Coordinates of C-alpha atoms and ligand atoms in Angstrom, one line a residue:
X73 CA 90.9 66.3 98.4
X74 CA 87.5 66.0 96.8
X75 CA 85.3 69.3 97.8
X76 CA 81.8 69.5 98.0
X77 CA 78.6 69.7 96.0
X78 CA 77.4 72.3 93.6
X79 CA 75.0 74.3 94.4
X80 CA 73.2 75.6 90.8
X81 CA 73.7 79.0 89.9
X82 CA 70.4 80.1 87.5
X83 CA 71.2 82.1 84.5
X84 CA 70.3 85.6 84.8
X85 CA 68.7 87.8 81.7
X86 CA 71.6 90.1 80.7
X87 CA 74.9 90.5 82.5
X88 CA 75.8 92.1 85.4
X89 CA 78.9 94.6 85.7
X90 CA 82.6 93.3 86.8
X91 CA 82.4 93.4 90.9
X92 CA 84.3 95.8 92.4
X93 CA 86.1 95.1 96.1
X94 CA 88.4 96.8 98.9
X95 CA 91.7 95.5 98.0
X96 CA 93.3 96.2 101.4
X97 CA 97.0 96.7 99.8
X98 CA 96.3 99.8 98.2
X99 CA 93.1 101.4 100.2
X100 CA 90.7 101.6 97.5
X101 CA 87.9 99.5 95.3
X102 CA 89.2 97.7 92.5
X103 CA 88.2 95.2 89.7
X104 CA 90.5 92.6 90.0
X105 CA 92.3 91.3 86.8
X106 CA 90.4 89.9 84.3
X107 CA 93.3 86.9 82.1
X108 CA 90.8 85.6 79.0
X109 CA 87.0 85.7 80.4
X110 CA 88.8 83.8 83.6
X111 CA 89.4 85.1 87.1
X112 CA 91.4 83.4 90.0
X113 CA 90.9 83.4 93.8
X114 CA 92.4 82.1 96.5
X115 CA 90.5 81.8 99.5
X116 CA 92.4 80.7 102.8
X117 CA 90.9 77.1 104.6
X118 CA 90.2 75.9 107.8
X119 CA 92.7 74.6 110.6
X120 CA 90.8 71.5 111.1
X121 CA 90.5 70.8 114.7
X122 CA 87.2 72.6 115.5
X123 CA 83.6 72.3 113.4
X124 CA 82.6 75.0 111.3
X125 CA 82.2 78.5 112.9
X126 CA 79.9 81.6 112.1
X127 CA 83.5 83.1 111.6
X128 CA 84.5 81.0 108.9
X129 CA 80.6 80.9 107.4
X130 CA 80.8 84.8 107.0
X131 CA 84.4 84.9 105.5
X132 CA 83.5 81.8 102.9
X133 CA 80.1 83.4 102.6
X134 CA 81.8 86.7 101.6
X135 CA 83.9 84.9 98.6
X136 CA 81.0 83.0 97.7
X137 CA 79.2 86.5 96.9
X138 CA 82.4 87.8 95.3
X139 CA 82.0 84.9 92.9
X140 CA 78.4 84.7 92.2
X141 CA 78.9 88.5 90.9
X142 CA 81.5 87.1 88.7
X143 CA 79.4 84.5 87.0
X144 CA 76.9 86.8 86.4
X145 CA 79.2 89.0 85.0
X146 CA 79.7 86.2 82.5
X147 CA 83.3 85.3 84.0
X148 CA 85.1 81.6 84.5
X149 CA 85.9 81.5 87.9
X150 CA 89.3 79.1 88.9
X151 CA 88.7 79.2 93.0
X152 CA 90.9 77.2 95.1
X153 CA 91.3 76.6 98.7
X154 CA 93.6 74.8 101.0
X155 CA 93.4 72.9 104.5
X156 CA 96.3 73.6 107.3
X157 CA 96.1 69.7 108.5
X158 CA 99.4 69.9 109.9
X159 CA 99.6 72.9 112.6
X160 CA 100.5 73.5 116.3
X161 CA 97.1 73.8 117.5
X162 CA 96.2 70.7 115.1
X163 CA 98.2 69.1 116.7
X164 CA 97.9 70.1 120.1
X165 CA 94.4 69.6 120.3
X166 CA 94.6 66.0 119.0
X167 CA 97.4 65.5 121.8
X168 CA 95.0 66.8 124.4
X169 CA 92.4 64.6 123.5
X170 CA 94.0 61.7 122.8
X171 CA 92.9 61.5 118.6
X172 CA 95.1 60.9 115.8
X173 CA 95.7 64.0 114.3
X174 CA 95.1 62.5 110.9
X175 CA 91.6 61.2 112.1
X176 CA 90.8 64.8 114.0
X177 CA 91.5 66.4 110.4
X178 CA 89.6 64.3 108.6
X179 CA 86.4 64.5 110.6
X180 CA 86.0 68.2 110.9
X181 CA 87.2 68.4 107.0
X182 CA 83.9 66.1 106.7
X183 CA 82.1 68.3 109.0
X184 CA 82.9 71.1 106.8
X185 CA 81.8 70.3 103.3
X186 CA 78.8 69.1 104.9
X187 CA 78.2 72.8 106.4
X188 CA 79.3 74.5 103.3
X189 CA 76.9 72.3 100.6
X190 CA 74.1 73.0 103.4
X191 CA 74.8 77.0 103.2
X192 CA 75.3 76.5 99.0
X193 CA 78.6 77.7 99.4
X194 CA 80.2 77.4 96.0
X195 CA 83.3 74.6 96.2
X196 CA 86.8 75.4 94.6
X197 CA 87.7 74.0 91.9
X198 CA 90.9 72.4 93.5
X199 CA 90.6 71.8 97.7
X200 CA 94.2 71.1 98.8
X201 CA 95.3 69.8 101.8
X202 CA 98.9 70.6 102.6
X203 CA 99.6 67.2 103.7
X204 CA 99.0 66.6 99.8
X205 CA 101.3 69.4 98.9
X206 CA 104.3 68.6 101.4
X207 CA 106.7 67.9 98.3
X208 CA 105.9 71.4 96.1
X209 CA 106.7 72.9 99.5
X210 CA 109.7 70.5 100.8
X211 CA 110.9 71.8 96.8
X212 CA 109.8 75.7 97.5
X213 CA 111.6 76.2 100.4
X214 CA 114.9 74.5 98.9
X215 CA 114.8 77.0 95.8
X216 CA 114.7 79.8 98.4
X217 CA 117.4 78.0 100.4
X218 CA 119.7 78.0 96.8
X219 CA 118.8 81.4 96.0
X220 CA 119.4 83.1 99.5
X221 CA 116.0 83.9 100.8
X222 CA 116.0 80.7 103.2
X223 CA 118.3 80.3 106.3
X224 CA 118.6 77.7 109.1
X225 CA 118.6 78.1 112.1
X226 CA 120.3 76.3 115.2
X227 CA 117.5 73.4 116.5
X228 CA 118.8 72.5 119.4
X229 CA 115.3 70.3 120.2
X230 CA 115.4 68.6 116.9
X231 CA 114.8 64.8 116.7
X232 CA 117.6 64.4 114.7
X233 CA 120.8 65.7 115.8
X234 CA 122.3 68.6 113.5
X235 CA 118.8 69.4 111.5
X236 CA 117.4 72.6 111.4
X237 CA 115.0 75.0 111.2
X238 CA 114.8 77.2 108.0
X239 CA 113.5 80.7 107.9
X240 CA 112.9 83.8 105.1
X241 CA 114.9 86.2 105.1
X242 CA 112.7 88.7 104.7
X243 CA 115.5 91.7 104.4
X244 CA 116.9 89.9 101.3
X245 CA 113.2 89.6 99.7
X246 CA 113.0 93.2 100.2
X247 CA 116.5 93.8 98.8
X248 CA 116.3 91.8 95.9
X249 CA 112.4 91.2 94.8
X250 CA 109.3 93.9 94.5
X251 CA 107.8 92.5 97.4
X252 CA 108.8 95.0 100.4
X253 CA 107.3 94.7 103.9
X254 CA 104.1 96.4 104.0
X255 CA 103.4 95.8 100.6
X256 CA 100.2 93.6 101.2
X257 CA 99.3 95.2 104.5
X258 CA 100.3 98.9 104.4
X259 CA 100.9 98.2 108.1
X260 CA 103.0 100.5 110.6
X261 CA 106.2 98.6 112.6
X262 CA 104.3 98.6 115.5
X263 CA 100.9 97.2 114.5
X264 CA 103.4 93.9 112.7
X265 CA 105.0 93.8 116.1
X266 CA 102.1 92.9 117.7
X267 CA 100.0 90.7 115.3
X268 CA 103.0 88.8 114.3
X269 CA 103.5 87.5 117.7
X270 CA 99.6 87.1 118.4
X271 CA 99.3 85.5 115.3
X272 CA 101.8 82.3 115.2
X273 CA 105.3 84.3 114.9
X274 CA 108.4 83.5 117.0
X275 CA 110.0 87.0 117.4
X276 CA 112.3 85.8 120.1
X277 CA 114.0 82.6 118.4
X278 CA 117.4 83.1 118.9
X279 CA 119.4 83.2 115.7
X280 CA 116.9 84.8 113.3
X281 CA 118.5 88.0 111.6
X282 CA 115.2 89.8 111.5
X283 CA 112.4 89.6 114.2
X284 CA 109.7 89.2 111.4
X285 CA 111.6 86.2 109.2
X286 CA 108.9 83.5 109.4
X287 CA 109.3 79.7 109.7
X288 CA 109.9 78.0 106.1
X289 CA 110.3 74.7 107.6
X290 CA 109.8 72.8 110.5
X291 CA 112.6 70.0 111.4
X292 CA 111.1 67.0 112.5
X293 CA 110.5 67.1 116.7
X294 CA 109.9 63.7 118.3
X295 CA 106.3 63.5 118.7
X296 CA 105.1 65.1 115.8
X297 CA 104.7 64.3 112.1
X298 CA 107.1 65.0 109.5
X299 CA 108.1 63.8 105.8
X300 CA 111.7 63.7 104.4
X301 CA 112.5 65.8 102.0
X302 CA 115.3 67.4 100.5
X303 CA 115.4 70.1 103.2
X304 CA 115.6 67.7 105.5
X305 CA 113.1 65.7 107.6
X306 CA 110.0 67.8 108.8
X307 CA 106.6 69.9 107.9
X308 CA 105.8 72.9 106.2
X309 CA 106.0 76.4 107.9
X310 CA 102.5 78.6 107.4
X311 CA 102.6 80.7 105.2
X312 CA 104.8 78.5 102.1
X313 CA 101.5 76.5 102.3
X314 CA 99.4 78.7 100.5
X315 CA 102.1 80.1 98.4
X316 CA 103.0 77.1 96.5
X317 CA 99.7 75.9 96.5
X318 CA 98.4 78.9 95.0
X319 CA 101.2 79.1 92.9
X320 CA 100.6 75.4 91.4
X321 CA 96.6 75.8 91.1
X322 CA 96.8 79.5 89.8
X323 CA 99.8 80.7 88.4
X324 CA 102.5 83.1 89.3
X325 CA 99.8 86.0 89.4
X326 CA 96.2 85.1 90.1
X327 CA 93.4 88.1 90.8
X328 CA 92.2 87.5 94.7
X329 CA 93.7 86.4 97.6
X330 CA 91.2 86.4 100.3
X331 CA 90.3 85.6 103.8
X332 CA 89.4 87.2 107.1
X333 CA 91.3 89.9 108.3
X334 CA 92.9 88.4 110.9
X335 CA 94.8 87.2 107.7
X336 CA 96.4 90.4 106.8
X337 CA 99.5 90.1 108.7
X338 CA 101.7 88.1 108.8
X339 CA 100.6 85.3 106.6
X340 CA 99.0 86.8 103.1
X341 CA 101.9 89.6 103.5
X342 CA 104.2 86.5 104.1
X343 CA 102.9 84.1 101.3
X344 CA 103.0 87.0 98.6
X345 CA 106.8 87.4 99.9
X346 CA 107.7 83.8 99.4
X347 CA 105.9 83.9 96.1
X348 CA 107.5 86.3 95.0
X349 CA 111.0 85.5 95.6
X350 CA 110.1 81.9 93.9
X351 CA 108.6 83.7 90.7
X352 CA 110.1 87.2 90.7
X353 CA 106.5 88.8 90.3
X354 CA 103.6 89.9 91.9
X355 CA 101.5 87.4 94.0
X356 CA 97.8 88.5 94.2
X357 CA 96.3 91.2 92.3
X358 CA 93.7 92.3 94.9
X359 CA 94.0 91.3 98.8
X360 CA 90.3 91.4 100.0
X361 CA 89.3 90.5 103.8
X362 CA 86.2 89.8 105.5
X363 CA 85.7 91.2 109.2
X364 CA 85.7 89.2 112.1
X365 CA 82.4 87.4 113.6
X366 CA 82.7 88.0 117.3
X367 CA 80.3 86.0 119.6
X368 CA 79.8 87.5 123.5
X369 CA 82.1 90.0 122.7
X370 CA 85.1 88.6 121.8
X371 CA 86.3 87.4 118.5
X372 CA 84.6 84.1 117.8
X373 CA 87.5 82.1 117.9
X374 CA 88.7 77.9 118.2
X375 CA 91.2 79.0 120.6
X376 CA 88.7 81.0 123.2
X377 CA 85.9 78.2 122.6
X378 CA 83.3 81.0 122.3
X379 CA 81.5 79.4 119.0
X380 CA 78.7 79.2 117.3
X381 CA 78.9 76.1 115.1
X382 CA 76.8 75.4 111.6
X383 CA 76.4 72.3 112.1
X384 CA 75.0 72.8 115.7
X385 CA 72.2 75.5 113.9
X386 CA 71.6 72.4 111.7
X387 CA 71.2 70.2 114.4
X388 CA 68.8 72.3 116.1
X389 CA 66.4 72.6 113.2
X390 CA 67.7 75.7 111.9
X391 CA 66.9 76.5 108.0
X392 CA 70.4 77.1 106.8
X393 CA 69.3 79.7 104.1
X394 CA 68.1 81.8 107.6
X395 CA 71.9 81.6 108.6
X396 CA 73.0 82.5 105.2
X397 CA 70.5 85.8 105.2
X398 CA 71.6 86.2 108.9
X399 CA 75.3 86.5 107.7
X400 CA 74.2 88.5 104.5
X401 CA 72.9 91.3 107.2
X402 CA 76.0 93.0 107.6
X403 CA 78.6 94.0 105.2
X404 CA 81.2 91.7 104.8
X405 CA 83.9 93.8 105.7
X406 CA 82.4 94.9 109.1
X407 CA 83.4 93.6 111.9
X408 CA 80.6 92.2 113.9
X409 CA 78.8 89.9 116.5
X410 CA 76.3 87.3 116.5
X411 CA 73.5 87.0 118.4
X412 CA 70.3 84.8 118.6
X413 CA 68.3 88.2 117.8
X414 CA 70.0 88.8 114.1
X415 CA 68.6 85.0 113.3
X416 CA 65.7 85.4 114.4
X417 CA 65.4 88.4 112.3
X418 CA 66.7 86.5 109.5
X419 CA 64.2 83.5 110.1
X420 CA 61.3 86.0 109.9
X421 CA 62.6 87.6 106.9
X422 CA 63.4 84.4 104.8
X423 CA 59.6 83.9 105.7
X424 CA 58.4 87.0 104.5
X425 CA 60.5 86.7 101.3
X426 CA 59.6 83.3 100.3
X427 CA 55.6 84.3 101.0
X428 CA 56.2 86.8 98.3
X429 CA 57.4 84.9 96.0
X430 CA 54.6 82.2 96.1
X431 CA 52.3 84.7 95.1
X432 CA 50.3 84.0 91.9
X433 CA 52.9 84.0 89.1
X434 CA 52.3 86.2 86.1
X435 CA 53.6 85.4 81.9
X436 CA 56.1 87.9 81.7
X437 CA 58.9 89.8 84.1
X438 CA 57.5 92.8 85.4
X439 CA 58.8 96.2 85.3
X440 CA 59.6 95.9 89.0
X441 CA 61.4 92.1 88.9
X442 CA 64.1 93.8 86.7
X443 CA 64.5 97.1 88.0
X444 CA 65.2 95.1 91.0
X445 CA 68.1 92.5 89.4
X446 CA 69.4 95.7 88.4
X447 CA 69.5 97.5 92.2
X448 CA 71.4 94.3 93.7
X449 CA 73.5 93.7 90.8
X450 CA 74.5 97.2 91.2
X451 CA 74.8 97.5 94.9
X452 CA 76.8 94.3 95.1
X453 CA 79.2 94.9 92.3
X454 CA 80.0 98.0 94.4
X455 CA 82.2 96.1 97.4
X456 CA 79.3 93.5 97.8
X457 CA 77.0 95.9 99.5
X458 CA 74.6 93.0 100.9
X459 CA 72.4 95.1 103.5
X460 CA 71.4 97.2 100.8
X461 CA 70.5 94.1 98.4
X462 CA 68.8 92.3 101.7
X463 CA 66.9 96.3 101.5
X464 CA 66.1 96.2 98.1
X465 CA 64.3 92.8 98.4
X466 CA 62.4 93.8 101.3
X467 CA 61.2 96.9 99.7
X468 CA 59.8 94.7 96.8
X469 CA 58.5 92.1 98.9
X470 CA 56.7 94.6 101.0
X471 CA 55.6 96.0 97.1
X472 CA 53.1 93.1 97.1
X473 CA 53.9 92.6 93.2
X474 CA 53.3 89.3 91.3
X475 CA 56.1 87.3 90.0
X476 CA 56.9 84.7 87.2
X477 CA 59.8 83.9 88.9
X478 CA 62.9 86.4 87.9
X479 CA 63.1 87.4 91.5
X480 CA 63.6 83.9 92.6
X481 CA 66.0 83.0 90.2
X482 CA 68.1 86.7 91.2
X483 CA 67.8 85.8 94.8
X484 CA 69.0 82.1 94.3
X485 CA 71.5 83.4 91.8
X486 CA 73.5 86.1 93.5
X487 CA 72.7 85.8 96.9
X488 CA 72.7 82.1 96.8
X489 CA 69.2 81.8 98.7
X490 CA 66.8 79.5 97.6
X491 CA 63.2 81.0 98.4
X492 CA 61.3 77.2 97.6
X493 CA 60.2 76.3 100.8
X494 CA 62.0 72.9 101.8
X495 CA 59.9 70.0 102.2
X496 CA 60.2 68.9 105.8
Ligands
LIG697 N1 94.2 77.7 107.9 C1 94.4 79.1 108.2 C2 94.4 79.9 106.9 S1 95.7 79.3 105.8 C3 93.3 79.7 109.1 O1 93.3 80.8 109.4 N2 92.4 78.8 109.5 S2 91.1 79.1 110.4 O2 90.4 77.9 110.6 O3 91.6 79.7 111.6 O4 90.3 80.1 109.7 C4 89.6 79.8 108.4 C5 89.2 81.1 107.7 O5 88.1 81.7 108.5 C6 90.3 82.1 107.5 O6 90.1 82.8 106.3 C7 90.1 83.1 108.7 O7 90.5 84.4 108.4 C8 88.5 83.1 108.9 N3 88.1 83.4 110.2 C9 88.5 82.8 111.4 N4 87.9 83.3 112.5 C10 87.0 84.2 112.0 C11 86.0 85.1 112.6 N5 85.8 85.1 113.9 N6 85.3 85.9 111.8 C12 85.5 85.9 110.4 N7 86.4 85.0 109.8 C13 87.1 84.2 110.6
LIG698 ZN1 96.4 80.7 104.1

């Protein structure tokens, strides 16, 4: 899938230090690796069957900041994405209201890439659907079947009589690979109890071996799509998706695998599994989340309906750089809610900011322009800490100092703001 537009990212003076972030399988702040001047993430996509949240904004917005850092810290940057446009609710909803599920995908995909080129999200390098990626997967989950980390299961409601279902098994990954359950997570029994039946899991299918295994692949069911293969007619289980198409962007080992943290368990402790039984190494280096945007005090979420939709803030006139500062308020790993009181906030600071930076400009970079590059680049290498950039800039704006433009160019550049006024 094509992605979206560049935003430009202005060269800073100097370089700013490797980032540093909460990698949530071992507790504590790391740099990620570093293979030849390049870094790789991996950010989860969208289930396509609902516009653009503040939820998915703030997670995208998160990774966005992860890789500004990098750039200015003079790093290549291989980013890569996918879309889940084959999925129970995807298909559910377009049942409900009477859409091809094809046609639901592709408008909110559209919808999408308009709301991330309007908040100057940067777009990955490779934007994969995984009805592009049904063969690396149909091919996946047969090399687990050979080497014994893939089962079937009896389908009694298969289209076609005798087909099955094929699960991990994720006793043998454990057994046989250095992937164990909890490596990604560090969860407790309990706590993957609970999320992995919240969260898409089928702990009650008769004739798993192990509560947890998750679905490979999906024999074809009458009704819903499926593509032959040589495991059989069907579609791709959730979590192979991102495995294989990390995997084929990547590499075997790639440095972030990211998302919100709703992500955590099962599926990024599920995709490193699979990945690792394919490869025999280490997925990720770093699993880094961003905390959930709730919205009238519930997790903003497509299945509740309680959203607040980009594009609708665009619709109504709303500066999209006000709901990227608004996002930028709270630290990306907080969980937190929206409310119409943080944007205004953010409205009125965006206006304070780009008053101060129309002030008469001056020849040179003052003292004060680069001490305060320095402060954010610091602060945000250290886990992205964007309240205390958003309260370095206000200090300077309320500083009254000329410019010639550096604090600009390190607003537009790392917190991917552009302070020229738009012409409206
Ligand atoms: N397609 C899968 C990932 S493979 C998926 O989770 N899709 S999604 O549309 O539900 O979410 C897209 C991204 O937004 C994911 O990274 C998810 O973790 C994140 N996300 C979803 N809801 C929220 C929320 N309320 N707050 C923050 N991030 C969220
Ligand atoms: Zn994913």
């Amino acid at each position: 899938m094509h992605s979206w537009s560049r935003p430009v990212v202005p060269p800073l003076p100097g370089r700013g230090p490797v980032p540093r972030v909460f990698d949530d399988s071992t507790g504590s702040l790391v740099e990620a690796a570093v293979v030849d001047g390049r870094v790789g993430l991996y950010v989860c996509g969208i289930t396509p069957y609902d516009a653009t949240h503040l939820g998915h904004a703030s997670t995208y917005l998160a990774f966005d900041g992860l890789q500004r850092l990098w750039i200015d810290a003079g790093l290549d940057v291989d980013y890569v994405q996918n879309i889940t446009d084959v999925d129970d609710p995807l298909l559910e909803r377009a049942t409900a209201t009477g859409v091809d599920w094809r046609e639901l995908a592709q408008s909110q995909v559209d919808l999408f890439r308009t709301d991330m080129a309007a908040l100057r999200v940067l777009p990955p390098r490779d934007y994969v659907a995984v009805t592009e990626a049904v063969a690396p997967v149909a091919d996946a989950v047969r090399r687990l079947v050979d080497a014994g980390f893939g089962y079937e299961v009896d389908t009694p409601d298969a289209r076609d009589a005798g087909s099955r279902d094929i699960y991990f098994d994720i006793d043998a990954a454990a057994e046989r690979t250095e992937w164990h359950l909890g490596l990604e997570s560090r969860l407790d029994a309990a706590a993957m109890a609970e999320f992995f039946a919240e969260r898409g899991g089928d702990p009650d299918r008769a004739g798993k071996r192990n509560r947890l295994d998750p679905l490979l692949w999906r024999a074809a069911r009458v009704g819903e799509p499926s593509w032959p293969s040589p495991v059989g007619e069907g579609r791709p289980g959730w979590h192979i998706e991102c495995s294989v198409i990390a995997l084929d962007s990547l590499g075997p080992h790639f440095s972030v695998q990211g998302g919100g943290s709703d992500l955590v368990f099962p599926h990024h402790e599920f995709s490193a599994a699979h990945a690792t039984a394919l490869t025999g190494q280490r997925f990720a280096d770093v699993h880094a989340h961003a905390g959930m945007v709730a919205y009238q005090g519930e997790k903003m979420s497509k299945s509740l309906g309680n959203l607040v939709l980009v594009s609708a803030l665009r619709a109504a006139g709303v500066d999209p750089s006000a709901v990227r500062l608004a996002v930028l308020a709270h630290h990306y790993r907080d969980d937190w809610e929206w409310t119409d009181q943080g944007l205004a906030e953010a409205i009125t600071r965006l206006e304070r900011w780009r008053d101060a930076v129309a002030r008469p400009t001056a020849s040179a970079p003052h003292d004060d322009e680069v001490a305060l590059l320095d402060e954010l680049r610091t602060v945000l290498s250290s886990d992205l800490d964007t309240p205390a950039a958003l309260a370095a800039m206000d200090r300077w704006t309320a500083g009254g100092h000329a410019t010639n433009g550096l604090v600009a160019q390190t607003i537009d550049a790392l917190l991917g703001i552009d302070l020229t006024r738009p012409t409206t």
